[in-house]
């Protein structure tokens, strides 16, 4: 039970961290190069943006495959990202406006809108939803030491 409470809190904290990290990294990366000229205008900024996006990917991967984590750690961000994506289809203007209602304002808002409109948040949400379907993740029991880690 404590594992699921911790998983819930972790999921609530990870939701904005994943969304803002991906949005900030995306915005910084797209501002650092010109795809038409095929040139990088600010390599330091681009490296930093890729590092942030790699960190977001690492956290996503750990939460998806970690057997020690409660499935709530991935289920909470998954439901939020999927719900926001579905809301985007129902009312694009209002869904895109949600990012302006929470701080910080500026380039992160642009990144949030771009990732929402391009389907990246839907992709992240579905990937994070997968661990919640594994029945073994919901219960914590003694695993048999058979040599296989299912």
XYZ file of N, CA and C in Angstrom:
450
model
N 0.816 -1.198 0.000
C 0.000 0.000 0.000
C 0.859 1.261 0.000
N 1.932 1.256 0.783
C 2.830 2.406 0.834
C 3.490 2.610 -0.531
N 3.769 1.511 -1.210
C 4.376 1.576 -2.534
C 3.465 2.319 -3.509
N 2.159 2.092 -3.416
C 1.217 2.758 -4.306
C 1.019 4.231 -3.934
N 1.085 4.556 -2.665
C 1.014 5.965 -2.254
C 2.239 6.703 -2.784
N 3.406 6.094 -2.617
C 4.629 6.681 -3.150
C 4.548 6.788 -4.674
N 4.005 5.774 -5.320
C 3.843 5.797 -6.774
C 2.900 6.897 -7.231
N 1.830 7.120 -6.478
C 0.894 8.192 -6.807
C 1.574 9.552 -6.704
N 2.299 9.776 -5.614
C 2.997 11.050 -5.420
C 4.053 11.239 -6.502
N 4.788 10.182 -6.811
C 5.796 10.250 -7.864
C 5.153 10.557 -9.213
N 4.010 9.947 -9.492
C 3.297 10.209 -10.741
C 2.835 11.647 -10.853
N 2.332 12.201 -9.756
C 1.887 13.597 -9.756
C 3.075 14.535 -9.980
N 4.219 14.228 -9.396
C 5.399 15.070 -9.574
C 6.025 14.898 -10.962
N 5.977 13.685 -11.492
C 6.584 13.429 -12.792
C 5.798 14.030 -13.950
N 4.494 14.175 -13.798
C 3.675 14.664 -14.905
C 4.153 16.013 -15.425
N 4.228 17.049 -14.596
C 4.730 18.327 -15.145
C 6.216 18.276 -15.484
N 6.992 17.492 -14.754
C 8.428 17.422 -15.047
C 8.675 16.853 -16.437
N 7.967 15.803 -16.792
C 8.136 15.205 -18.118
C 7.637 16.142 -19.210
N 6.460 16.727 -19.003
C 5.885 17.611 -20.020
C 6.743 18.856 -20.209
N 7.118 19.509 -19.120
C 7.910 20.732 -19.229
C 9.319 20.439 -19.730
N 9.915 19.342 -19.294
C 11.256 18.996 -19.771
C 11.279 18.742 -21.264
N 10.321 17.971 -21.748
C 10.249 17.696 -23.185
C 9.957 18.977 -23.969
N 9.049 19.803 -23.459
C 8.687 21.044 -24.157
C 9.855 22.022 -24.185
N 10.535 22.179 -23.076
C 11.667 23.096 -23.016
C 12.780 22.619 -23.934
N 13.083 21.334 -23.880
C 14.131 20.783 -24.738
C 13.791 20.930 -26.213
N 12.535 20.674 -26.559
C 12.112 20.788 -27.948
C 12.239 22.223 -28.443
N 11.790 23.167 -27.647
C 11.857 24.573 -28.044
C 13.303 25.033 -28.191
N 14.140 24.677 -27.240
C 15.550 25.071 -27.308
C 16.244 24.429 -28.508
N 15.915 23.183 -28.791
C 16.548 22.501 -29.920
C 16.137 23.127 -31.248
N 14.850 23.415 -31.402
C 14.400 23.991 -32.672
C 14.903 25.418 -32.871
N 15.193 26.124 -31.781
C 15.759 27.470 -31.896
C 17.259 27.448 -32.192
N 17.885 26.283 -32.082
C 19.338 26.193 -32.199
C 19.833 25.762 -33.567
N 18.927 25.458 -34.474
C 19.384 25.063 -35.802
C 18.392 25.538 -36.855
N 18.874 25.605 -38.068
C 18.052 25.991 -39.211
C 17.958 24.790 -40.147
N 16.789 24.144 -40.208
C 16.687 22.935 -41.030
C 16.790 23.206 -42.527
N 16.460 24.417 -42.959
C 16.551 24.729 -44.382
C 17.998 24.924 -44.822
N 18.777 25.638 -44.006
C 20.195 25.838 -44.316
C 21.062 24.680 -43.844
N 20.484 23.810 -43.046
C 21.192 22.665 -42.459
C 22.415 23.119 -41.669
N 22.178 24.134 -40.816
C 23.250 24.659 -39.985
C 22.795 24.734 -38.531
N 23.755 24.594 -37.649
C 23.508 24.745 -36.211
C 23.963 26.133 -35.824
N 23.040 26.924 -35.271
C 23.380 28.297 -34.912
C 23.989 28.411 -33.522
N 23.612 27.507 -32.609
C 24.133 27.553 -31.242
C 24.309 26.124 -30.752
N 25.493 25.594 -30.900
C 25.722 24.192 -30.555
C 25.616 23.941 -29.053
N 26.019 24.883 -28.242
C 25.915 24.702 -26.791
C 24.460 24.582 -26.366
N 23.627 25.436 -26.911
C 22.191 25.392 -26.606
C 21.574 24.078 -27.105
N 21.995 23.638 -28.276
C 21.485 22.393 -28.837
C 21.900 21.194 -27.996
N 23.151 21.166 -27.540
C 23.612 20.067 -26.686
C 22.828 20.030 -25.378
N 22.588 21.196 -24.802
C 21.807 21.258 -23.565
C 20.382 20.775 -23.767
N 19.783 21.172 -24.889
C 18.418 20.742 -25.189
C 18.351 19.235 -25.375
N 19.321 18.680 -26.095
C 19.342 17.228 -26.288
C 19.580 16.508 -24.965
N 20.389 17.083 -24.095
C 20.629 16.464 -22.787
C 19.352 16.429 -21.956
N 18.584 17.510 -21.983
C 17.319 17.538 -21.241
C 16.336 16.525 -21.816
N 16.241 16.467 -23.141
C 15.323 15.503 -23.754
C 15.776 14.062 -23.507
N 17.088 13.835 -23.480
C 17.597 12.500 -23.153
C 17.261 12.138 -21.706
N 17.337 13.117 -20.810
C 16.975 12.866 -19.414
C 15.491 12.533 -19.296
N 14.646 13.230 -20.041
C 13.216 12.913 -20.051
C 13.007 11.495 -20.568
N 13.702 11.131 -21.628
C 13.604 9.776 -22.163
C 14.084 8.734 -21.180
N 15.149 9.035 -20.451
C 15.665 8.113 -19.443
C 14.649 7.899 -18.324
N 14.055 8.978 -17.851
C 13.032 8.861 -16.796
C 11.833 8.067 -17.306
N 11.398 8.343 -18.534
C 10.303 7.572 -19.122
C 10.639 6.089 -19.149
N 11.829 5.766 -19.621
C 12.238 4.374 -19.711
C 12.319 3.696 -18.362
N 12.869 4.378 -17.376
C 12.979 3.785 -16.036
C 11.599 3.541 -15.442
N 10.704 4.493 -15.578
C 9.361 4.340 -15.023
C 8.601 3.229 -15.747
N 8.850 3.066 -17.037
C 8.155 2.028 -17.803
C 8.648 0.642 -17.420
N 9.944 0.455 -17.260
C 10.470 -0.898 -17.042
C 10.747 -1.239 -15.578
N 10.748 -0.273 -14.686
C 11.101 -0.540 -13.294
C 10.046 -1.401 -12.615
N 10.454 -2.580 -12.195
C 9.526 -3.493 -11.520
C 9.259 -3.055 -10.075
N 10.154 -2.268 -9.508
C 9.985 -1.817 -8.135
C 8.963 -0.695 -8.027
N 8.710 -0.006 -9.125
C 7.819 1.154 -9.084
C 6.362 0.719 -9.155
N 5.546 1.389 -8.410
C 4.109 1.180 -8.503
C 3.650 1.604 -9.890
N 2.674 0.896 -10.459
C 2.182 1.315 -11.771
C 1.530 2.700 -11.748
N 1.203 3.207 -10.572
C 0.643 4.558 -10.482
C 1.662 5.622 -10.884
N 2.949 5.316 -10.743
C 3.988 6.272 -11.134
C 3.954 6.541 -12.630
N 3.510 5.568 -13.404
C 3.381 5.793 -14.845
C 1.937 6.046 -15.263
N 0.993 5.546 -14.480
C -0.416 5.687 -14.841
C -0.898 7.135 -14.732
N -0.479 7.843 -13.706
C -0.918 9.230 -13.512
C -0.471 10.113 -14.686
N 0.830 10.132 -15.033
C 1.207 10.952 -16.194
C 0.568 10.457 -17.492
N 0.402 9.146 -17.625
C -0.215 8.605 -18.841
C -1.629 9.127 -19.005
N -2.416 9.075 -17.951
C -3.799 9.533 -18.049
C -3.887 11.030 -18.331
N -3.012 11.806 -17.716
C -3.024 13.249 -17.949
C -2.647 13.561 -19.400
N -1.587 12.948 -19.899
C -1.144 13.225 -21.264
C -2.158 12.731 -22.295
N -2.756 11.574 -22.066
C -3.767 11.057 -22.990
C -5.024 11.926 -22.927
N -5.433 12.304 -21.724
C -6.632 13.145 -21.594
C -6.426 14.489 -22.273
N -5.258 15.075 -22.124
C -4.968 16.353 -22.768
C -4.979 16.196 -24.288
N -4.471 15.080 -24.786
C -4.478 14.823 -26.231
C -5.890 14.629 -26.763
N -6.723 13.918 -26.014
C -8.120 13.730 -26.423
C -8.857 15.063 -26.385
N -8.584 15.859 -25.358
C -9.180 17.185 -25.254
C -8.771 18.056 -26.445
N -7.540 17.879 -26.925
C -7.071 18.613 -28.092
C -7.929 18.305 -29.322
N -8.336 17.037 -29.472
C -9.199 16.689 -30.599
C -10.602 17.261 -30.428
N -11.091 17.303 -29.206
C -12.443 17.804 -28.950
C -12.528 19.326 -29.090
N -11.542 20.033 -28.551
C -11.548 21.494 -28.591
C -10.101 21.994 -28.644
N -9.528 22.054 -29.849
C -8.105 22.412 -29.971
C -7.746 23.758 -29.350
N -8.585 24.756 -29.524
C -8.280 26.080 -28.990
C -8.159 26.085 -27.480
N -9.106 25.469 -26.819
C -9.081 25.425 -25.349
C -7.940 24.551 -24.835
N -7.680 23.444 -25.511
C -6.596 22.555 -25.080
C -5.242 23.248 -25.212
N -5.052 23.966 -26.292
C -3.800 24.689 -26.474
C -3.679 25.858 -25.507
N -4.812 26.422 -25.095
C -4.811 27.546 -24.163
C -4.473 27.113 -22.733
N -4.618 25.829 -22.426
C -4.320 25.357 -21.069
C -2.876 25.639 -20.667
N -1.970 25.571 -21.623
C -0.561 25.780 -21.281
C -0.277 27.212 -20.844
N -1.097 28.172 -21.252
C -0.869 29.557 -20.854
C -1.382 29.849 -19.449
N -2.152 28.952 -18.892
C -2.745 29.178 -17.568
C -1.847 28.739 -16.422
N -0.771 28.036 -16.734
C 0.152 27.586 -15.690
C 1.525 28.197 -15.972
N 2.249 28.554 -14.937
C 3.569 29.143 -15.157
C 4.555 28.066 -15.592
N 5.645 28.376 -16.161
C 6.081 29.683 -16.617
C 5.543 29.976 -18.002
N 5.472 31.229 -18.329
C 4.969 31.658 -19.624
C 6.158 31.866 -20.566
N 5.937 31.721 -21.834
C 7.008 31.986 -22.795
C 7.292 30.804 -23.680
N 8.593 30.502 -23.826
C 8.997 29.466 -24.763
C 8.526 28.075 -24.367
N 8.321 27.832 -23.090
C 7.826 26.522 -22.677
C 6.394 26.324 -23.160
N 5.592 27.381 -23.133
C 4.225 27.293 -23.651
C 4.225 26.895 -25.123
N 5.123 27.481 -25.872
C 5.233 27.142 -27.292
C 5.591 25.668 -27.460
N 6.519 25.199 -26.666
C 6.904 23.790 -26.728
C 5.767 22.859 -26.342
N 5.028 23.236 -25.302
C 3.883 22.420 -24.896
C 2.853 22.333 -26.013
N 2.579 23.444 -26.662
C 1.605 23.451 -27.765
C 2.094 22.617 -28.941
N 3.367 22.753 -29.271
C 3.911 21.995 -30.399
C 3.883 20.490 -30.132
N 4.255 20.079 -28.925
C 4.264 18.649 -28.605
C 2.852 18.092 -28.515
N 1.926 18.897 -28.038
C 0.530 18.459 -27.979
C -0.034 18.314 -29.384
N 0.158 19.328 -30.218
C -0.392 19.312 -31.565
C 0.256 18.304 -32.488
N 1.502 17.935 -32.213
C 2.182 16.967 -33.068
C 1.968 15.524 -32.614
N 1.307 15.324 -31.486
C 1.015 13.973 -31.022
C 2.074 13.352 -30.129
N 3.111 14.111 -29.788
C 4.176 13.560 -28.948
C 3.647 13.241 -27.554
N 2.769 14.081 -27.011
C 2.211 13.800 -25.690
C 1.318 12.562 -25.722
N 0.608 12.340 -26.810
C -0.188 11.118 -26.945
C 0.730 9.903 -26.974
N 1.827 10.007 -27.703
C 2.806 8.927 -27.767
C 3.384 8.623 -26.386
N 3.792 9.666 -25.673
C 4.337 9.473 -24.330
C 3.286 8.866 -23.403
N 2.048 9.331 -23.514
C 0.977 8.830 -22.653
C 0.697 7.353 -22.874
N 0.639 6.937 -24.116
C 0.381 5.521 -24.396
C 1.555 4.655 -23.933
N 2.779 5.130 -24.133
C 3.945 4.377 -23.655
C 3.920 4.237 -22.131
N 3.526 5.292 -21.442
C 3.459 5.237 -19.977
C 2.265 4.423 -19.484
N 1.280 4.215 -20.320
C 0.109 3.435 -19.928
C 0.401 1.936 -19.891
N 1.332 1.479 -20.677
C 1.605 0.048 -20.805
C 1.925 -0.661 -19.477
N 2.758 -0.108 -18.599
C 3.049 -0.826 -17.356
C 1.825 -1.067 -16.468
N 0.814 -0.233 -16.580
C -0.385 -0.386 -15.746
C -1.183 -1.623 -16.146
N -0.962 -2.146 -17.346
C -1.691 -3.323 -17.800
C -1.095 -4.623 -17.286
N 0.104 -4.587 -16.762
C 0.751 -5.802 -16.267
C 0.248 -6.108 -14.860
N -0.491 -7.202 -14.686
C -1.052 -7.500 -13.363
C 0.006 -7.661 -12.281
N 1.178 -8.130 -12.633
C 2.231 -8.326 -11.640
C 2.756 -7.035 -11.053
N 2.556 -5.923 -11.731
C 3.025 -4.644 -11.212
C 2.146 -4.120 -10.082
N 0.911 -4.594 -9.984
C -0.017 -4.091 -8.969
C 0.167 -4.770 -7.623
N 0.698 -5.958 -7.626
C 0.893 -6.651 -6.342
C 2.375 -6.853 -6.112
N 2.722 -6.817 -4.872
C 4.121 -7.029 -4.516
C 4.191 -8.332 -3.744
N 4.740 -9.284 -4.359
C 4.871 -10.579 -3.704
C 6.277 -11.105 -3.862
N 6.536 -12.203 -3.211
C 7.837 -12.830 -3.345
C 7.907 -13.522 -4.690
N 8.906 -13.191 -5.469
C 9.095 -13.858 -6.753
C 9.871 -15.142 -6.518
N 9.527 -16.113 -7.324
C 10.285 -17.346 -7.248
C 11.653 -17.095 -7.857
N 12.656 -17.659 -7.254
C 14.000 -17.484 -7.757
C 14.308 -18.586 -8.766
N 13.679 -18.461 -9.954
C 13.832 -19.490 -10.974
C 14.925 -19.157 -11.967
N 15.546 -18.003 -11.805
C 16.585 -17.622 -12.731
C 16.075 -16.741 -13.852
N 14.765 -16.670 -14.019
C 14.168 -15.832 -15.062
C 13.527 -14.623 -14.418
N 13.695 -13.488 -15.050
C 13.100 -12.254 -14.541
C 12.045 -11.798 -15.525
N 10.818 -12.221 -15.288
C 9.724 -11.900 -16.210
C 9.223 -10.518 -15.966
